[in-house]
Tab-separated table of C-alpha atoms and ligand atoms in Angstrom:
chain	number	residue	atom	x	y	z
A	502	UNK	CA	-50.431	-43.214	-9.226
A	503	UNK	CA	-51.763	-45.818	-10.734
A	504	UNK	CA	-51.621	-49.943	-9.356
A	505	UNK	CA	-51.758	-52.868	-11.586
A	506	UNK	CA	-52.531	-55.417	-9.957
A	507	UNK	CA	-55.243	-58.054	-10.805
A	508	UNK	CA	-55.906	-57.912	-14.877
A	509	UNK	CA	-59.437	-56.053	-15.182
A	510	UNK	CA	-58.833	-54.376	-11.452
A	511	UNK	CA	-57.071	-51.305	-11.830
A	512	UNK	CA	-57.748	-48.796	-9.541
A	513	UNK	CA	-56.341	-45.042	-10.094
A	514	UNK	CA	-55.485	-43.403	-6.373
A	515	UNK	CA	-55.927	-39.868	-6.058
A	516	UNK	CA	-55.240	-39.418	-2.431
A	517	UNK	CA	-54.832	-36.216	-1.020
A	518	UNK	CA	-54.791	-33.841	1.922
A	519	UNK	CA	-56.765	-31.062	2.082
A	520	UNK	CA	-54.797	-28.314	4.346
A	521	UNK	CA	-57.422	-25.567	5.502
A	522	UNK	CA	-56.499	-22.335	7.535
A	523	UNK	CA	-59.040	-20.088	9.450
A	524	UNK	CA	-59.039	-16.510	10.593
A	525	UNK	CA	-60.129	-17.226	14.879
A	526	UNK	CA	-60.764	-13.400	15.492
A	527	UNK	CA	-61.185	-13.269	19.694
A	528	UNK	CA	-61.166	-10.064	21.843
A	529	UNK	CA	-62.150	-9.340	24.983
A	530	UNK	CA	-63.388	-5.830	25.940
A	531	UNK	CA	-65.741	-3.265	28.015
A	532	UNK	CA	-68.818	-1.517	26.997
A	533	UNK	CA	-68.621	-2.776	23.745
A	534	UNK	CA	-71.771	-1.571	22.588
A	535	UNK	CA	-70.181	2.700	23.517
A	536	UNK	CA	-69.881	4.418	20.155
A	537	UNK	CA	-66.335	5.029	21.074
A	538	UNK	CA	-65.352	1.517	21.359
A	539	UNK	CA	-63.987	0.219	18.358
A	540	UNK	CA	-64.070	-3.347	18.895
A	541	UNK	CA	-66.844	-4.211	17.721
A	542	UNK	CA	-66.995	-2.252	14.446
A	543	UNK	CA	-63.524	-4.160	13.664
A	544	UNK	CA	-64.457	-7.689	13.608
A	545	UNK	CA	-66.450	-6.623	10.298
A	546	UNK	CA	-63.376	-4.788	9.025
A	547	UNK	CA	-62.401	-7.846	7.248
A	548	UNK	CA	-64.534	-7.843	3.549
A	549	UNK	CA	-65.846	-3.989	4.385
A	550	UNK	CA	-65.354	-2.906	0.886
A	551	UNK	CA	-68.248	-5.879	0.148
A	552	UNK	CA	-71.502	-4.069	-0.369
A	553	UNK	CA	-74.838	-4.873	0.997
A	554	UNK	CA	-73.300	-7.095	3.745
A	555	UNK	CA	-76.451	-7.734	6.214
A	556	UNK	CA	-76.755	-9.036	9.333
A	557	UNK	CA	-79.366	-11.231	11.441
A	558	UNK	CA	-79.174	-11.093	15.117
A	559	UNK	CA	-80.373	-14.159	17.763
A	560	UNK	CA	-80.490	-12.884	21.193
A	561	UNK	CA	-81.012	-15.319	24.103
A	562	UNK	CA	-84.135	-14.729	25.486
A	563	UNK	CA	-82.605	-14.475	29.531
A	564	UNK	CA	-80.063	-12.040	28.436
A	565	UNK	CA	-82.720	-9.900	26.551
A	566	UNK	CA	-85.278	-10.201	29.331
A	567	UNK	CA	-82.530	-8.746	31.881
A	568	UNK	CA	-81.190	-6.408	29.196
A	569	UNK	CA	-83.914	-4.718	27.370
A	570	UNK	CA	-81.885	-1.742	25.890
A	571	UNK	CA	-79.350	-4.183	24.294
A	572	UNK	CA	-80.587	-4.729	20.924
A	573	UNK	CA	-81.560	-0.509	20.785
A	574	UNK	CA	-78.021	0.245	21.895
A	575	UNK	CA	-76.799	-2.421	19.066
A	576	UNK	CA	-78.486	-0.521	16.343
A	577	UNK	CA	-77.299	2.748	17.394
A	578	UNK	CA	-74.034	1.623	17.605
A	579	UNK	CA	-74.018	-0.029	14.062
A	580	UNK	CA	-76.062	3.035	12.599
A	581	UNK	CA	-72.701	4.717	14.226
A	582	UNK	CA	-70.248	2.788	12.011
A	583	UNK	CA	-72.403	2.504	8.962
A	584	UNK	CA	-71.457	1.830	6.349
A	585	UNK	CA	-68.172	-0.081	8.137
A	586	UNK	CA	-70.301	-1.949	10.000
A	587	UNK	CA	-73.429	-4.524	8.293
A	588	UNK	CA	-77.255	-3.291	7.943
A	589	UNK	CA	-79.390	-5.147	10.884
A	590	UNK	CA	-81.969	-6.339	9.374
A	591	UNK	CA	-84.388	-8.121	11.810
A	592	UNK	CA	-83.297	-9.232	15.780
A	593	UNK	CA	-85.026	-12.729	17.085
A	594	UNK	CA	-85.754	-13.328	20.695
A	595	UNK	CA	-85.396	-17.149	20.927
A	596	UNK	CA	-85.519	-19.047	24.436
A	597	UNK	CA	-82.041	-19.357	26.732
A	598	UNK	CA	-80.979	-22.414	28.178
A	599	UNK	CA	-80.586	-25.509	26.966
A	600	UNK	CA	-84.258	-25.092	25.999
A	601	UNK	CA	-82.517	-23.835	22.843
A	602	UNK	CA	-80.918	-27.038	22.105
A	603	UNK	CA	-83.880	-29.205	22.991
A	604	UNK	CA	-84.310	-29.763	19.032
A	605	UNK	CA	-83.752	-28.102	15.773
A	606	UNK	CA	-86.245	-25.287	16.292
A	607	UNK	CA	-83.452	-22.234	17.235
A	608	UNK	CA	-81.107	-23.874	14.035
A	609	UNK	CA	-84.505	-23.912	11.552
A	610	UNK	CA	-85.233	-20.170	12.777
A	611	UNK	CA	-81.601	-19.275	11.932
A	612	UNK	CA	-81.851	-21.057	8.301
A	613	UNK	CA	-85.127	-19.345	7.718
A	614	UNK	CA	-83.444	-15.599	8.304
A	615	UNK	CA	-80.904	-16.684	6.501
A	616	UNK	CA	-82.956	-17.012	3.177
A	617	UNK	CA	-85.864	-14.721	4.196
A	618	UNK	CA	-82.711	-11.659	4.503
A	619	UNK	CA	-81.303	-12.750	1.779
A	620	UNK	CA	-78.095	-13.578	4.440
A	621	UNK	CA	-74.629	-14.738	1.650
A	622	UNK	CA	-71.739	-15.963	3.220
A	623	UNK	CA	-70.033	-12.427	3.245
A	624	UNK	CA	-72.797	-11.647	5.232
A	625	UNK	CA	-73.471	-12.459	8.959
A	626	UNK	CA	-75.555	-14.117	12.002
A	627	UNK	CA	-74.740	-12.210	15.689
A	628	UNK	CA	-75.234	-14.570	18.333
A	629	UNK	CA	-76.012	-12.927	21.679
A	630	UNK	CA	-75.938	-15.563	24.496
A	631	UNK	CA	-74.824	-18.307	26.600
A	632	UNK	CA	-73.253	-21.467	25.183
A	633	UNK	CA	-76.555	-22.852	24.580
A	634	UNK	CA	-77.963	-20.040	22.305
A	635	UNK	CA	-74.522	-19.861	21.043
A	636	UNK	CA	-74.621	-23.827	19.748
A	637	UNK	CA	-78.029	-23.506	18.513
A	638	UNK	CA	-78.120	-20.935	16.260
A	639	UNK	CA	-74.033	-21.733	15.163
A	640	UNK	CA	-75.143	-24.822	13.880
A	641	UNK	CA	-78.148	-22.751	12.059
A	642	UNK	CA	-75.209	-20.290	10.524
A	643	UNK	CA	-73.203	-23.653	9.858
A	644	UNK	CA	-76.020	-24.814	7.629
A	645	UNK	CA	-76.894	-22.676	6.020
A	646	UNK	CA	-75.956	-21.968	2.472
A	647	UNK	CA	-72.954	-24.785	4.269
A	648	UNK	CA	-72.324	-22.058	6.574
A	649	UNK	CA	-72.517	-18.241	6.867
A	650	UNK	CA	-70.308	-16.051	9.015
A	651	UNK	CA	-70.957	-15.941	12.726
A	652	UNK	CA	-70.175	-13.362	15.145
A	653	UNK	CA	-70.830	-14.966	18.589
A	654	UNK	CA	-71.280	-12.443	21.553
A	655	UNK	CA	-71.083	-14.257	24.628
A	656	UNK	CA	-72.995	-13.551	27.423
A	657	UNK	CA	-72.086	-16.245	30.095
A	658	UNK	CA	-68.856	-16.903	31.921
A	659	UNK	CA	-68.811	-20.360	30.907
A	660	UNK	CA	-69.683	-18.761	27.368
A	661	UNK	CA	-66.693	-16.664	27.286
A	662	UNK	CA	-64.327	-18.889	29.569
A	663	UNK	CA	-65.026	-22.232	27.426
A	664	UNK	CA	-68.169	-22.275	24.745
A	665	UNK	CA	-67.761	-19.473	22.485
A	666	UNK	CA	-63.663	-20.372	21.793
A	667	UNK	CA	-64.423	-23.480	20.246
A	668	UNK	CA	-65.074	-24.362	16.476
A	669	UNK	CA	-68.185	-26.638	17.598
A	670	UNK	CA	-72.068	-25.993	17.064
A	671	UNK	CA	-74.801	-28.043	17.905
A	672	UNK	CA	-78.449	-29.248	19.528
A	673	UNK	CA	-79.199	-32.396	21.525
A	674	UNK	CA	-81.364	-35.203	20.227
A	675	UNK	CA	-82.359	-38.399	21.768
A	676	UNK	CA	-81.769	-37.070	24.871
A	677	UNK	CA	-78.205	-37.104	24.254
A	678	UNK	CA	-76.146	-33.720	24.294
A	679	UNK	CA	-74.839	-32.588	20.961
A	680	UNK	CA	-76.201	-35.264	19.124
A	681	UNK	CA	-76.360	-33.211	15.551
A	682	UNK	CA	-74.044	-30.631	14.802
A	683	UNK	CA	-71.511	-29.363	13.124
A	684	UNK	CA	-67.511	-28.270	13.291
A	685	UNK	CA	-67.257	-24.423	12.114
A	686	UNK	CA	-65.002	-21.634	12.603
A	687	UNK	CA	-66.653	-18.345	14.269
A	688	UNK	CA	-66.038	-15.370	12.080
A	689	UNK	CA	-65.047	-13.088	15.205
A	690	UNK	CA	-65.846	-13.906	19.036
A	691	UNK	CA	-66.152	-10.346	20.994
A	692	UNK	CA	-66.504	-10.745	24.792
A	693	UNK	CA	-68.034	-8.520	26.664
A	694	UNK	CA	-67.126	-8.901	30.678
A	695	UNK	CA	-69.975	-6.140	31.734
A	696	UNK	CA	-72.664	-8.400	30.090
A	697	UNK	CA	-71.826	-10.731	32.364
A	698	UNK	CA	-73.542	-8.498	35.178
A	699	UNK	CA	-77.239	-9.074	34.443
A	700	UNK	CA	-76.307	-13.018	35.352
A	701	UNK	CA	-78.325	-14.951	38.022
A	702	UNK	CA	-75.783	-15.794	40.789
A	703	UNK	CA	-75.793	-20.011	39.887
A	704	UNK	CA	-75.237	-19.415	36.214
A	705	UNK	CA	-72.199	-16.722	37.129
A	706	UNK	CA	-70.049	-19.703	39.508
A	707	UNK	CA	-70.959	-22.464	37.261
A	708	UNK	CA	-69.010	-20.965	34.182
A	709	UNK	CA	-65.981	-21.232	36.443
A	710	UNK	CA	-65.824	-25.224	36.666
A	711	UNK	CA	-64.804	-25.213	32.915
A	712	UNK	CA	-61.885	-22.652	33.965
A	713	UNK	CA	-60.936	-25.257	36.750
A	714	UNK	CA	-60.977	-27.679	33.984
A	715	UNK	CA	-58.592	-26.388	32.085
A	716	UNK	CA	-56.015	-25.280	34.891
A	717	UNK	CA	-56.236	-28.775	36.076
A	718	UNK	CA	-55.551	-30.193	32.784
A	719	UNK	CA	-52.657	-27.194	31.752
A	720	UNK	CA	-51.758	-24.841	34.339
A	721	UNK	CA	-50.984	-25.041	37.781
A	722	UNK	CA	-50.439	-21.303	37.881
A	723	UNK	CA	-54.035	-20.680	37.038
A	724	UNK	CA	-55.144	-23.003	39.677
A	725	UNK	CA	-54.005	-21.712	41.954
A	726	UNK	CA	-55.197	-18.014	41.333
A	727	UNK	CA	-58.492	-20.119	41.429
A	728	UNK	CA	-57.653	-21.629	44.639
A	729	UNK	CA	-56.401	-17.987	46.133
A	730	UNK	CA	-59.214	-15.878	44.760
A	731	UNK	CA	-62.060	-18.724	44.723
A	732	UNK	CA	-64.550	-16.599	47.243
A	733	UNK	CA	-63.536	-13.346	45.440
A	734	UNK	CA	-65.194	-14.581	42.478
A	735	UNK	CA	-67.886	-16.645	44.172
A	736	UNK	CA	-69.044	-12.870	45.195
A	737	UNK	CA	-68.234	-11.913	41.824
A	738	UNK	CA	-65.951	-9.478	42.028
A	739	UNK	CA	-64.798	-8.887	38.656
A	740	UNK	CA	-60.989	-8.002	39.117
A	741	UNK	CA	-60.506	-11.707	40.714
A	742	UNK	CA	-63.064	-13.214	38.250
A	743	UNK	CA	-62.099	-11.916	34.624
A	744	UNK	CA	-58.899	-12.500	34.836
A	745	UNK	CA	-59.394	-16.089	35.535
A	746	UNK	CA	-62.399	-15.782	32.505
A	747	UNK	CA	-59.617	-14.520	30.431
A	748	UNK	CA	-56.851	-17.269	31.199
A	749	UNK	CA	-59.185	-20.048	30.587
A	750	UNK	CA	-60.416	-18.830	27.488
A	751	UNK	CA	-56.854	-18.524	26.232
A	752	UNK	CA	-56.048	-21.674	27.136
A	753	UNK	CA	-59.335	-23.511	25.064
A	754	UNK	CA	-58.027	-21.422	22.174
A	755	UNK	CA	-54.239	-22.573	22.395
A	756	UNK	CA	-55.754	-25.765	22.838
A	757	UNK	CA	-58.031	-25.323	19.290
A	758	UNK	CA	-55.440	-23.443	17.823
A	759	UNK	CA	-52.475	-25.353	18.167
A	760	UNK	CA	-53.264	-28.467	19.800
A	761	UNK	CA	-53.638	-29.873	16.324
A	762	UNK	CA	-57.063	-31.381	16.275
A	763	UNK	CA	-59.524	-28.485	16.407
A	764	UNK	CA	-61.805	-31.024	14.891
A	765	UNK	CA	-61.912	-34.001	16.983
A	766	UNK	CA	-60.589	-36.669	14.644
A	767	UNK	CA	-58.270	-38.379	16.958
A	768	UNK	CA	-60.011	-40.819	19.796
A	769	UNK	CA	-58.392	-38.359	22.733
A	770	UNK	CA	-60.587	-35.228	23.689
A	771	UNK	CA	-58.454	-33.938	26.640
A	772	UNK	CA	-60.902	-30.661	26.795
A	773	UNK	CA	-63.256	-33.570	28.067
A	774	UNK	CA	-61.850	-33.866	31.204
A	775	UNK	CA	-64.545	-34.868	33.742
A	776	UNK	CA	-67.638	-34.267	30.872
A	777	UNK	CA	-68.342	-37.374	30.130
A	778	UNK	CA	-70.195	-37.850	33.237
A	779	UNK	CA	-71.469	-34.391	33.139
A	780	UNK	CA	-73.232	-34.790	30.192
A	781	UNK	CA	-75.222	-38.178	30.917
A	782	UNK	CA	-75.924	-36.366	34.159
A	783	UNK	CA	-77.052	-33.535	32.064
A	784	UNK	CA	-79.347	-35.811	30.797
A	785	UNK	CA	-80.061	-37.585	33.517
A	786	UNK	CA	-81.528	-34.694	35.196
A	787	UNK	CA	-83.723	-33.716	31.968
A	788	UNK	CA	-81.529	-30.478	32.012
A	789	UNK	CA	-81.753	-29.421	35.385
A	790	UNK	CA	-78.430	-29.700	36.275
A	791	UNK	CA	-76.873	-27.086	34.136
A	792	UNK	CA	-73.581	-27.959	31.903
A	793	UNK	CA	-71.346	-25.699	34.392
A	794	UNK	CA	-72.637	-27.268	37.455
A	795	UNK	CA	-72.610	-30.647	35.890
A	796	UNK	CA	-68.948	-30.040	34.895
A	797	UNK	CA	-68.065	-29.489	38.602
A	798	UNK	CA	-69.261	-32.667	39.236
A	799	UNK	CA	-67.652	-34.627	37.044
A	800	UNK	CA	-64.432	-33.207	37.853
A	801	UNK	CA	-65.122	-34.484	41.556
A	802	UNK	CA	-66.008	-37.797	40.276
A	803	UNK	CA	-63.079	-38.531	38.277
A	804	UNK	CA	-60.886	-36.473	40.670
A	805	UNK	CA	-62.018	-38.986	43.531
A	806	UNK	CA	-61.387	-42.276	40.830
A	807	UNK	CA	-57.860	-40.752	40.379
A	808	UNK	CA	-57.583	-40.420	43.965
A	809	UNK	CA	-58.730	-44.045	44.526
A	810	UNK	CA	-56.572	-45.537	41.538
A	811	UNK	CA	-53.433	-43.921	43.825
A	812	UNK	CA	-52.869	-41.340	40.863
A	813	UNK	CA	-53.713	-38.451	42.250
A	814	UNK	CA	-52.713	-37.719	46.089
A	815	UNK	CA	-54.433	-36.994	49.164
A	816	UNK	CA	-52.951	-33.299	48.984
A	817	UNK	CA	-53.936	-32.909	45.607
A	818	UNK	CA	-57.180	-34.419	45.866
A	819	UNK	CA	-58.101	-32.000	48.891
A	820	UNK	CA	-56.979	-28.949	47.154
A	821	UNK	CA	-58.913	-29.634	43.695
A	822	UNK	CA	-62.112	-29.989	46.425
A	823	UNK	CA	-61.481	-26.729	48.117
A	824	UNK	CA	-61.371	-24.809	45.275
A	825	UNK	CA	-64.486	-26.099	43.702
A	826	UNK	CA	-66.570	-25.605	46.895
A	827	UNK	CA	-64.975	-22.303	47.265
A	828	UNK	CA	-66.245	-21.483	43.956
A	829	UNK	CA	-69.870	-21.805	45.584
A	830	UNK	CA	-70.151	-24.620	42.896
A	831	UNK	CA	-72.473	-28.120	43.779
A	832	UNK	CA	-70.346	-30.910	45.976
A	833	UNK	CA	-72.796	-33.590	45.495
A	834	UNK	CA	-76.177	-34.606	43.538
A	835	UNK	CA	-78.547	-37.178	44.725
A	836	UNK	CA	-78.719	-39.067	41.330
A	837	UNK	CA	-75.474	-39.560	41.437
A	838	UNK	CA	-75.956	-42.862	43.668
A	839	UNK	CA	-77.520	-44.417	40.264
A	840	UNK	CA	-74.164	-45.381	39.044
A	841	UNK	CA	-75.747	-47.805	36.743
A	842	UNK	CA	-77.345	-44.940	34.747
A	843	UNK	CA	-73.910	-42.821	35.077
A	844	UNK	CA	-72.077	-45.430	33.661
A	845	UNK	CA	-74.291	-45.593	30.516
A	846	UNK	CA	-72.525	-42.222	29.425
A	847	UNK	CA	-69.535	-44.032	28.573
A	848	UNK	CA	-70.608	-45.951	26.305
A	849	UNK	CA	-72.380	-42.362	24.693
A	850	UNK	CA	-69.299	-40.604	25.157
A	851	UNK	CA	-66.970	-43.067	23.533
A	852	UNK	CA	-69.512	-43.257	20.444
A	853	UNK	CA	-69.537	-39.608	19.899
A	854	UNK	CA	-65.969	-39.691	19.082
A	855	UNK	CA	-65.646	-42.758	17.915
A	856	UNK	CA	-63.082	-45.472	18.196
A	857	UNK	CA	-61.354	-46.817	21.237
A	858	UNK	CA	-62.501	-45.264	24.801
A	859	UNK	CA	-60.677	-42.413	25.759
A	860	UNK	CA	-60.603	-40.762	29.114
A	861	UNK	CA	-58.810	-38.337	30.709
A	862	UNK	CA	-57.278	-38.418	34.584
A	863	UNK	CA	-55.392	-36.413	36.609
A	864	UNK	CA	-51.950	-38.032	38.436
A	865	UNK	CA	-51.387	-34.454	39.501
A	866	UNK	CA	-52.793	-30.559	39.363
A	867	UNK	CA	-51.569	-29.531	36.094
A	868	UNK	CA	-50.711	-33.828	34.825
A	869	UNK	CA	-53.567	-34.973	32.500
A	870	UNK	CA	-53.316	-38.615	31.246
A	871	UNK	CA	-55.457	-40.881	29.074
A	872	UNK	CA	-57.083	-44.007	30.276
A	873	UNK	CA	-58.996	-47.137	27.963
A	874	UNK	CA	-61.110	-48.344	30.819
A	875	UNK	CA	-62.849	-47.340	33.726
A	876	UNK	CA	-62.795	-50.081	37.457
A	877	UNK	CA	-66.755	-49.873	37.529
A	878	UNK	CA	-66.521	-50.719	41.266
A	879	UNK	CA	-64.266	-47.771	41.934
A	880	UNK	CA	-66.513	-45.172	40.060
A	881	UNK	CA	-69.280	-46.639	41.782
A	882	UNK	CA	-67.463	-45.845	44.903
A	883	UNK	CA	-66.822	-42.267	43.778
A	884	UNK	CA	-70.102	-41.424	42.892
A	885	UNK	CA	-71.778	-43.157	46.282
A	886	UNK	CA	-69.392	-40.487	48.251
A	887	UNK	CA	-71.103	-37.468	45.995
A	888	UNK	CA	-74.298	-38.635	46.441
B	1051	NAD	N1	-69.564	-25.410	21.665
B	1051	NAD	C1	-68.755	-25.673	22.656
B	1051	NAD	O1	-67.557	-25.887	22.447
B	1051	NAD	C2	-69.278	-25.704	24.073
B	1051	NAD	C3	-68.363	-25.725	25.126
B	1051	NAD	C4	-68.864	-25.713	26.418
B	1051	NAD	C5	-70.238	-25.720	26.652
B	1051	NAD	N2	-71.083	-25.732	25.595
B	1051	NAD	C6	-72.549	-25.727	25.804
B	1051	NAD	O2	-72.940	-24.513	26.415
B	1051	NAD	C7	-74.174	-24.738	27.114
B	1051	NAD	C8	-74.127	-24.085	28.473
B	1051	NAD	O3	-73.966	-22.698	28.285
B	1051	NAD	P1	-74.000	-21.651	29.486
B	1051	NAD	O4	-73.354	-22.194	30.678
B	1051	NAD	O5	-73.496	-20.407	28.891
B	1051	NAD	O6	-75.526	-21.545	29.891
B	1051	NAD	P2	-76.861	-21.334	29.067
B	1051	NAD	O7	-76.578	-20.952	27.667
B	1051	NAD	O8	-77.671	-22.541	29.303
B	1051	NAD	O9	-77.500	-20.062	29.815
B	1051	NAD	C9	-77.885	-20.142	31.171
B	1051	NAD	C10	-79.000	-19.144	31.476
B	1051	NAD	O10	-78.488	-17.799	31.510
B	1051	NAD	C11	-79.328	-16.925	30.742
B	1051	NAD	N3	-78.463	-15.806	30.363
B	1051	NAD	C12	-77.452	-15.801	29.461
B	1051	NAD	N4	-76.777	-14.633	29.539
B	1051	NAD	C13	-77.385	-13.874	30.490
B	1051	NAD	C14	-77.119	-12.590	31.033
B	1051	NAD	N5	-76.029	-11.899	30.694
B	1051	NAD	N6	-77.951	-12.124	31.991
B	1051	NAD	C15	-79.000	-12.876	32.427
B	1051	NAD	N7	-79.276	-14.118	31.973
B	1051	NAD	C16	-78.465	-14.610	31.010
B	1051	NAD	C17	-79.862	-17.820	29.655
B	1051	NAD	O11	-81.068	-17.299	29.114
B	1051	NAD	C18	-80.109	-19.108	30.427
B	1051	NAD	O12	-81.336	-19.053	31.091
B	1051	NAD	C19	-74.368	-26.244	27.186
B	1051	NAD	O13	-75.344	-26.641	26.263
B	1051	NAD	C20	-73.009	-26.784	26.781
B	1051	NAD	O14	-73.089	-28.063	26.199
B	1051	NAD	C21	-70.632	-25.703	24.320
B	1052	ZN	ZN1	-67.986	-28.228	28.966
């Protein structure tokens, strides 16, 4: 179309839409790494008539340390399904935790594989971790050559309940979480629910507050198999735990899937729920309150300002705390009484996104609703009582 407006100004408008679609391979299974399990093999069906396909893989260094047959039992299981399976061509060891997202170093490493294996975009990066190797050495795959496939094999429970769903990679700079990154769809995410066994107690509960998340945000139901079975998986017992692993992760993937903005361009991020505290106390703590732990507490927090604002009732309220202590998950952190600092995230949080303010909070287990503005006196209140 073309506009005539001004003499001399004529502007030709080629607007368009650019419509996109995405294999989001996801299974959950057991021993995945036994010969006879075909799981694995299949997520590399896709493009097996390709030759030469290679393969890098990134393990997190806490899983390896507690796992040290993993990457032997890898290779036998891919020399197994050769040739339906990609060559492994060298295994990395790079630090867990959200030392891995501290800067660019875990991304760089991944981009330097990438060209020193000679890594296309038919061929692949494994990621073996929790949701911080996972984000580190996506955005590497992301980069690369504008991104390479990834197969993410998550390790956590908040890695498989939450992290690895989700078409986001990433590392923190300037102290603030997730600073650089990028939006990119896995190739195939294959959970594993016996990995999970090598995990230290703390890290096991603190996956769940991302499950609790979600249930408070989408279904009741879940909630409260949460709230029934909350001390059977506290003592991680896996046939009250993975089911509630599995429900969650369904539920970020419906959200992804067909919640119609798997890449964050509207101002709303309802998967947000009670994170935008968490991550400036993330911060806060230089990292020593872990994203699962710092989840659980800003759920409290803006559980307690719903409370407060009347939205959310007494009942509610003291059912939403129950579950989360039951969990074995934190109830209170001392730097919470700097609610000057906390309320500095908001400001963050708003700017990562962009556009107008956009919180969510609860008027009910299961009711979600979005808020501009926050009563500064009232959060202070909150986050005194957590203190
Ligand atoms: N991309 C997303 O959509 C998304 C979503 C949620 C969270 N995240 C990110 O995920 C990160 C948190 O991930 P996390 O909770 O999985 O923790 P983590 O990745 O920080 O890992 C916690 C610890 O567990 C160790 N570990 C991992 N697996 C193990 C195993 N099986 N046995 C023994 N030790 C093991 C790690 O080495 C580390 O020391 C945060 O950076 C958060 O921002 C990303
Ligand atoms: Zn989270």
């Amino acid at each position: 179309m073309d506009r005539d407006e001004t003499p001399g100004l004529r502007t030709s408008v080629l607007d368009s839409t650019v419509a996109l679609s995405f294999a989001h391979r996801v299974r959950f299974t057991r021993r995945s790494l036994d010969p006879a399990n075909p799981a694995l093999r299949e997520v590399f069906a896709h493009d097996a008539a390709v030759r030469d396909r290679r393969a890098v893989v990134v393990l997190d260094g806490g899983f390896a340390a507690a796992n040290p047959a993993f990457d032997t039992q890898l290779r036998a299981y891919a020399a197994a399904h050769a040739p339906s399976m990609p060559a492994l061509v060298e295994t990395v060891v790079v630090p867990g935790g959200e030392a891995a997202k501290h800067d660019t170093r875990v991304a760089d490493l991944v981009v330097e594989l990438v060209e020193r294996h000679r890594i296309d975009r038919k061929s692949f990066v494994i990621a073996v971790g929790g949701g911080a190797v996972l984000d580190a050495a996506g955005y590497g795959a992301a980069i690369a050559h504008r991104g390479v496939r990834l197969v993410r094999l998550p390790t956590t429970t908040l890695a498989q309940d939450d992290a690895a769903m989700g078409v986001k990679n990433g590392v923190n700079r300037f102290g603030k979480k997730n600073f650089v990154g990028a939006f990119a769809v896995p190739h195939a995410v294959l959970c594993d629910e016996l990995l999970l066994a090598t995990l230290p107690d703390a890290v096991f509960r603190a996956g769940f507050s991302e499950a609790v998340k979600i249930a408070l945000l989408k279904d009741p139901a879940l909630f409260a198999a949460i709230e029934r079975d909350a001390a059977r998986i506290a003592a991680r017992e896996l046939d009250a735990a993975s089911p509630v692993i599995r429900a969650s992760a369904h539920l970020h993937l419906r959200h992804i899937v067909d919640g119609g903005d798997p890449f964050e361009a509207n101002e709303a991020r309802p998967l947000d729920f009670g994170h935008w505290a968490a991550h400036r106390l993330e911060s806060m703590s230089a990292h020593a309150v872990s994203h699962g732990d710092a989840v659980a507490l800003g759920l409290l927090l803006d559980c307690r300002y719903s409370n407060l604002k009347g939205w959310l009732s007494d009942a509610d309220h003291a059912r939403i705390r129950a579950a989360i202590s039951g969990l074995g998950l934190p109830m209170r952190h001392p730097l919470l009484a700097d609610a000057g600092a906390l309320l500095r995230g908001l400001e963050e949080f708003r700017e990562h996104l962009g556009g107008r303010l956009t919180i969510t909070m609860l008027r009910g287990i299961g009711q979600g609703f979005e808020v501009h503005e926050l009563d500064a006196e009232l959060v202070r209140r909150a986050a005194a009582e957590l203190a």
